């Protein structure tokens, strides 16, 4: 309730006017701070290190195995094989590029290597969206390599892919990392220093990681709440309907009206 209240206040004050950009920045910053904490935790306790590493990888694994991801992979792969690309797309300029894209899509659908590529794909997708104004200003978007990367990312990004990754990252990474780090810091703070008194993890490291995670949670919940309002649902109803790919049935069954009558 506290997170919802803060996100509503920020939205009403207009602070979240540019929340898509802030959301991507906070997500990348949150993941980077968690990766740094995970690397530092390796010297403190290998078991906690593995738990933190699993939490970081989990949202990418869930996203990789989702229909949002695979429906775009199979659709793009079919276009590559049939040669049905838009002629204006840089992906249709030569057979060599099409062959590279086909190999990439096949690797992206395979276990293990596909998850690694998905991590790179999501992070690069966020990064390219942030630096796109600079690419457009500097005319670098006309570069064949940049155009090819942008076309691939645009083709792989389905309508609900971003929201699905936000939900996955929220419940599999941000919230578990906060709980785990607070528990470790309050119960086992004495293990953060070695025998010589040199700290493996400083208080500032914990504060920075927790602050990034909390800010990311506020921003993500605010974004999801806006999406829920756009379809006339509460946040608690929007998440299961969205994850189950049943948003279309929300309007067919009149769920917003039913929800409004009983609210």
Coordinates of C-alpha atoms in Angstrom, one line a residue:
X1 CA 0.0 0.0 0.0
X2 CA 2.9 2.4 0.8
X3 CA 4.5 1.8 -2.6
X4 CA 1.1 2.4 -4.4
X5 CA 0.6 5.6 -2.4
X6 CA 4.0 7.0 -3.3
X7 CA 3.7 6.1 -6.9
X8 CA 0.3 7.8 -7.1
X9 CA 1.7 10.9 -5.4
X10 CA 4.6 11.1 -7.9
X11 CA 2.3 10.6 -10.8
X12 CA -0.1 13.4 -9.7
X13 CA 2.8 15.8 -9.1
X14 CA 3.9 15.3 -12.7
X15 CA 7.3 13.8 -11.7
X16 CA 6.6 10.7 -13.8
X17 CA 5.8 12.7 -17.0
X18 CA 8.8 11.0 -18.6
X19 CA 8.4 7.8 -16.7
X20 CA 9.2 5.4 -19.7
X21 CA 12.7 6.9 -19.9
X22 CA 13.1 7.0 -16.1
X23 CA 11.8 3.5 -15.8
X24 CA 14.5 2.1 -18.3
X25 CA 17.2 4.1 -16.6
X26 CA 16.2 2.8 -13.1
X27 CA 15.9 -0.8 -14.3
X28 CA 19.3 -0.8 -15.8
X29 CA 20.8 0.9 -12.7
X30 CA 19.0 -1.5 -10.4
X31 CA 20.3 -4.5 -12.3
X32 CA 23.8 -3.1 -12.4
X33 CA 23.9 -2.4 -8.6
X34 CA 22.5 -5.9 -8.0
X35 CA 25.2 -7.5 -10.2
X36 CA 27.8 -5.5 -8.3
X37 CA 26.4 -6.6 -4.9
X38 CA 26.3 -10.2 -6.2
X39 CA 30.0 -10.0 -7.2
X40 CA 30.9 -8.6 -3.7
X41 CA 28.8 -11.3 -2.0
X42 CA 31.0 -14.0 -3.6
X43 CA 33.7 -13.2 -1.0
X44 CA 31.3 -13.2 1.9
X45 CA 29.2 -16.3 1.3
X46 CA 29.0 -18.5 -1.8
X47 CA 25.5 -19.6 -1.0
X48 CA 24.1 -16.1 -0.8
X49 CA 26.0 -15.4 -4.0
X50 CA 24.2 -18.2 -5.8
X51 CA 20.8 -17.1 -4.5
X52 CA 21.4 -13.5 -5.6
X53 CA 22.7 -14.6 -9.0
X54 CA 19.6 -16.8 -9.5
X55 CA 17.4 -13.9 -8.6
X56 CA 19.1 -11.7 -11.2
X57 CA 18.8 -14.3 -14.0
X58 CA 15.2 -15.3 -13.1
X59 CA 13.4 -12.5 -14.8
X60 CA 15.4 -13.0 -18.0
X61 CA 14.7 -16.7 -17.9
X62 CA 10.9 -16.1 -17.5
X63 CA 10.9 -13.5 -20.3
X64 CA 12.9 -15.8 -22.6
X65 CA 10.4 -18.7 -22.1
X66 CA 7.3 -16.4 -22.5
X67 CA 5.0 -16.3 -25.5
X68 CA 5.7 -12.6 -25.9
X69 CA 9.3 -13.4 -26.8
X70 CA 8.8 -16.6 -28.9
X71 CA 5.9 -15.3 -31.0
X72 CA 8.2 -12.6 -32.3
X73 CA 11.1 -14.9 -32.8
X74 CA 9.1 -17.4 -34.8
X75 CA 7.4 -14.6 -36.8
X76 CA 10.7 -12.9 -37.6
X77 CA 12.3 -16.2 -38.5
X78 CA 9.4 -17.0 -40.9
X79 CA 9.9 -13.7 -42.7
X80 CA 13.7 -14.3 -43.0
X81 CA 13.2 -17.8 -44.5
X82 CA 10.5 -16.6 -46.9
X83 CA 12.2 -13.4 -47.8
X84 CA 9.1 -11.4 -47.0
X85 CA 10.9 -8.5 -45.3
X86 CA 9.8 -5.0 -45.9
X87 CA 12.1 -3.6 -48.7
X88 CA 12.9 -0.5 -46.7
X89 CA 14.3 -2.7 -43.9
X90 CA 18.0 -3.0 -43.7
X91 CA 17.5 -6.7 -42.9
X92 CA 16.5 -7.4 -46.5
X93 CA 19.5 -5.8 -48.2
X94 CA 21.5 -8.9 -48.8
X95 CA 21.4 -12.6 -48.1
X96 CA 24.4 -12.5 -45.9
X97 CA 22.6 -10.3 -43.3
X98 CA 19.5 -12.5 -43.5
X99 CA 21.7 -15.6 -42.9
X100 CA 23.3 -14.0 -39.8
X101 CA 19.8 -13.0 -38.5
X102 CA 18.5 -16.5 -39.0
X103 CA 21.4 -18.0 -37.1
X104 CA 20.9 -15.4 -34.3
X105 CA 17.2 -16.2 -34.0
X106 CA 17.9 -20.0 -33.9
X107 CA 20.5 -19.5 -31.1
X108 CA 18.0 -17.1 -29.3
X109 CA 15.5 -19.9 -29.1
X110 CA 17.9 -22.5 -27.7
X111 CA 18.3 -23.1 -23.9
X112 CA 21.3 -21.7 -22.1
X113 CA 22.8 -19.8 -25.0
X114 CA 19.3 -18.3 -25.7
X115 CA 19.0 -17.0 -22.2
X116 CA 22.5 -15.4 -22.4
X117 CA 21.5 -13.7 -25.7
X118 CA 18.2 -12.7 -24.1
X119 CA 20.0 -10.9 -21.3
X120 CA 22.1 -9.0 -23.9
X121 CA 19.0 -8.4 -26.0
X122 CA 16.9 -6.8 -23.2
X123 CA 19.8 -4.7 -21.9
X124 CA 20.8 -3.5 -25.3
X125 CA 17.1 -2.8 -26.1
X126 CA 16.9 -0.6 -23.1
X127 CA 20.2 1.1 -23.8
X128 CA 19.5 1.7 -27.5
X129 CA 16.1 3.3 -26.6
X130 CA 17.9 5.7 -24.2
X131 CA 20.6 6.7 -26.7
X132 CA 18.4 6.7 -29.8
X133 CA 17.9 10.5 -29.6
X134 CA 21.6 10.9 -29.7
X135 CA 21.9 8.5 -32.6
X136 CA 19.2 10.4 -34.5
X137 CA 20.9 13.8 -33.7
X138 CA 24.3 12.6 -34.8
X139 CA 22.9 10.8 -37.9
X140 CA 24.5 7.6 -36.7
X141 CA 21.1 5.9 -37.1
X142 CA 21.8 5.8 -40.9
X143 CA 24.7 3.6 -40.3
X144 CA 24.0 0.1 -41.7
X145 CA 25.0 -1.7 -38.4
X146 CA 22.9 0.6 -36.2
X147 CA 20.0 0.3 -38.6
X148 CA 20.2 -3.5 -38.6
X149 CA 20.3 -3.7 -34.8
X150 CA 17.4 -1.3 -34.5
X151 CA 15.3 -3.3 -37.0
X152 CA 16.0 -6.5 -35.2
X153 CA 15.1 -5.1 -31.8
X154 CA 11.9 -3.5 -33.3
X155 CA 10.9 -6.8 -34.7
X156 CA 11.6 -8.7 -31.5
X157 CA 9.7 -6.3 -29.3
X158 CA 6.1 -7.3 -29.1
X159 CA 3.3 -5.1 -27.8
X160 CA 3.3 -6.5 -24.3
X161 CA 7.0 -7.6 -24.1
X162 CA 8.1 -4.5 -22.0
X163 CA 5.2 -4.9 -19.5
X164 CA 5.8 -8.6 -19.2
X165 CA 9.5 -8.0 -18.5
X166 CA 8.6 -5.3 -16.0
X167 CA 6.4 -7.7 -14.0
X168 CA 9.0 -10.4 -14.2
X169 CA 11.8 -8.1 -13.0
X170 CA 9.6 -6.7 -10.3
X171 CA 8.7 -10.0 -8.6
X172 CA 11.7 -12.1 -9.5
X173 CA 14.5 -9.6 -9.0
X174 CA 13.8 -6.3 -7.3
X175 CA 11.6 -7.4 -4.4
X176 CA 13.5 -10.6 -3.7
X177 CA 16.8 -8.7 -3.7
X178 CA 15.5 -6.1 -1.2
X179 CA 14.3 -8.8 1.1
X180 CA 17.5 -10.8 0.8
X181 CA 19.9 -7.9 1.2
X182 CA 18.0 -6.4 4.2
X183 CA 18.0 -9.9 5.9
X184 CA 21.7 -10.4 5.3
X185 CA 22.6 -6.8 6.4
X186 CA 20.6 -7.0 9.6
X187 CA 21.5 -10.6 10.6
X188 CA 25.0 -11.1 9.3
X189 CA 26.6 -7.7 9.0
X190 CA 29.7 -9.0 10.9
X191 CA 30.6 -11.2 8.0
X192 CA 31.1 -8.2 5.7
X193 CA 34.7 -7.8 6.9
X194 CA 37.7 -10.1 6.7
X195 CA 40.0 -11.1 9.4
X196 CA 42.2 -8.0 8.8
X197 CA 39.2 -5.7 9.2
X198 CA 39.0 -4.8 5.5
X199 CA 35.3 -4.6 4.5
X200 CA 34.1 -6.8 1.6
X201 CA 30.8 -4.8 1.5
X202 CA 30.4 -1.2 2.8
X203 CA 27.2 0.3 4.1
X204 CA 27.2 2.6 1.2
X205 CA 27.0 -0.4 -1.2
X206 CA 23.9 -1.7 0.6
X207 CA 22.3 1.7 0.7
X208 CA 22.9 2.3 -3.0
X209 CA 21.6 -1.1 -4.1
X210 CA 18.5 -0.9 -1.9
X211 CA 17.8 2.7 -3.0
X212 CA 18.0 1.7 -6.7
X213 CA 15.7 -1.3 -6.1
X214 CA 13.1 0.8 -4.2
X215 CA 13.1 3.5 -6.8
X216 CA 12.7 0.9 -9.6
X217 CA 9.8 -0.7 -7.7
X218 CA 8.0 2.7 -7.3
X219 CA 8.5 3.5 -11.0
X220 CA 7.4 0.0 -12.3
X221 CA 4.3 -0.2 -10.1
X222 CA 3.3 3.3 -11.3
X223 CA 3.7 2.2 -14.9
X224 CA 1.7 -1.0 -14.3
X225 CA -1.0 1.0 -12.5
X226 CA -1.3 3.3 -15.5
X227 CA -1.7 0.3 -17.8
X228 CA -4.3 -1.2 -15.5
X229 CA -6.3 2.0 -15.5
X230 CA -6.2 2.1 -19.3
X231 CA -8.2 -1.1 -19.4
X232 CA -10.4 -0.3 -16.4
X233 CA -8.9 -2.8 -14.0
X234 CA -7.3 -2.6 -10.6
X235 CA -3.6 -3.5 -10.4
X236 CA -4.4 -6.8 -8.6
X237 CA -6.6 -7.9 -11.4
X238 CA -4.5 -6.5 -14.3
X239 CA -1.4 -8.6 -13.4
X240 CA -3.0 -12.1 -13.6
X241 CA -5.0 -11.2 -16.7
X242 CA -1.9 -9.8 -18.4
X243 CA 0.4 -12.6 -17.5
X244 CA -2.2 -15.1 -18.7
X245 CA -2.5 -13.2 -22.0
X246 CA -6.3 -12.7 -21.3
X247 CA -6.5 -8.9 -21.8
X248 CA -8.7 -9.3 -24.8
X249 CA -11.1 -11.4 -22.8
X250 CA -11.3 -8.6 -20.2
X251 CA -13.4 -6.5 -22.7
X252 CA -15.3 -9.5 -24.1
X253 CA -16.5 -10.6 -20.7
X254 CA -17.1 -7.0 -19.4
X255 CA -14.7 -7.4 -16.5
X256 CA -14.1 -3.6 -16.1
X257 CA -17.8 -3.0 -15.7
X258 CA -18.1 -5.9 -13.3
X259 CA -15.1 -4.6 -11.4
X260 CA -16.6 -1.0 -11.3
X261 CA -20.0 -2.2 -10.0
X262 CA -18.4 -4.1 -7.1
X263 CA -15.8 -1.5 -6.2

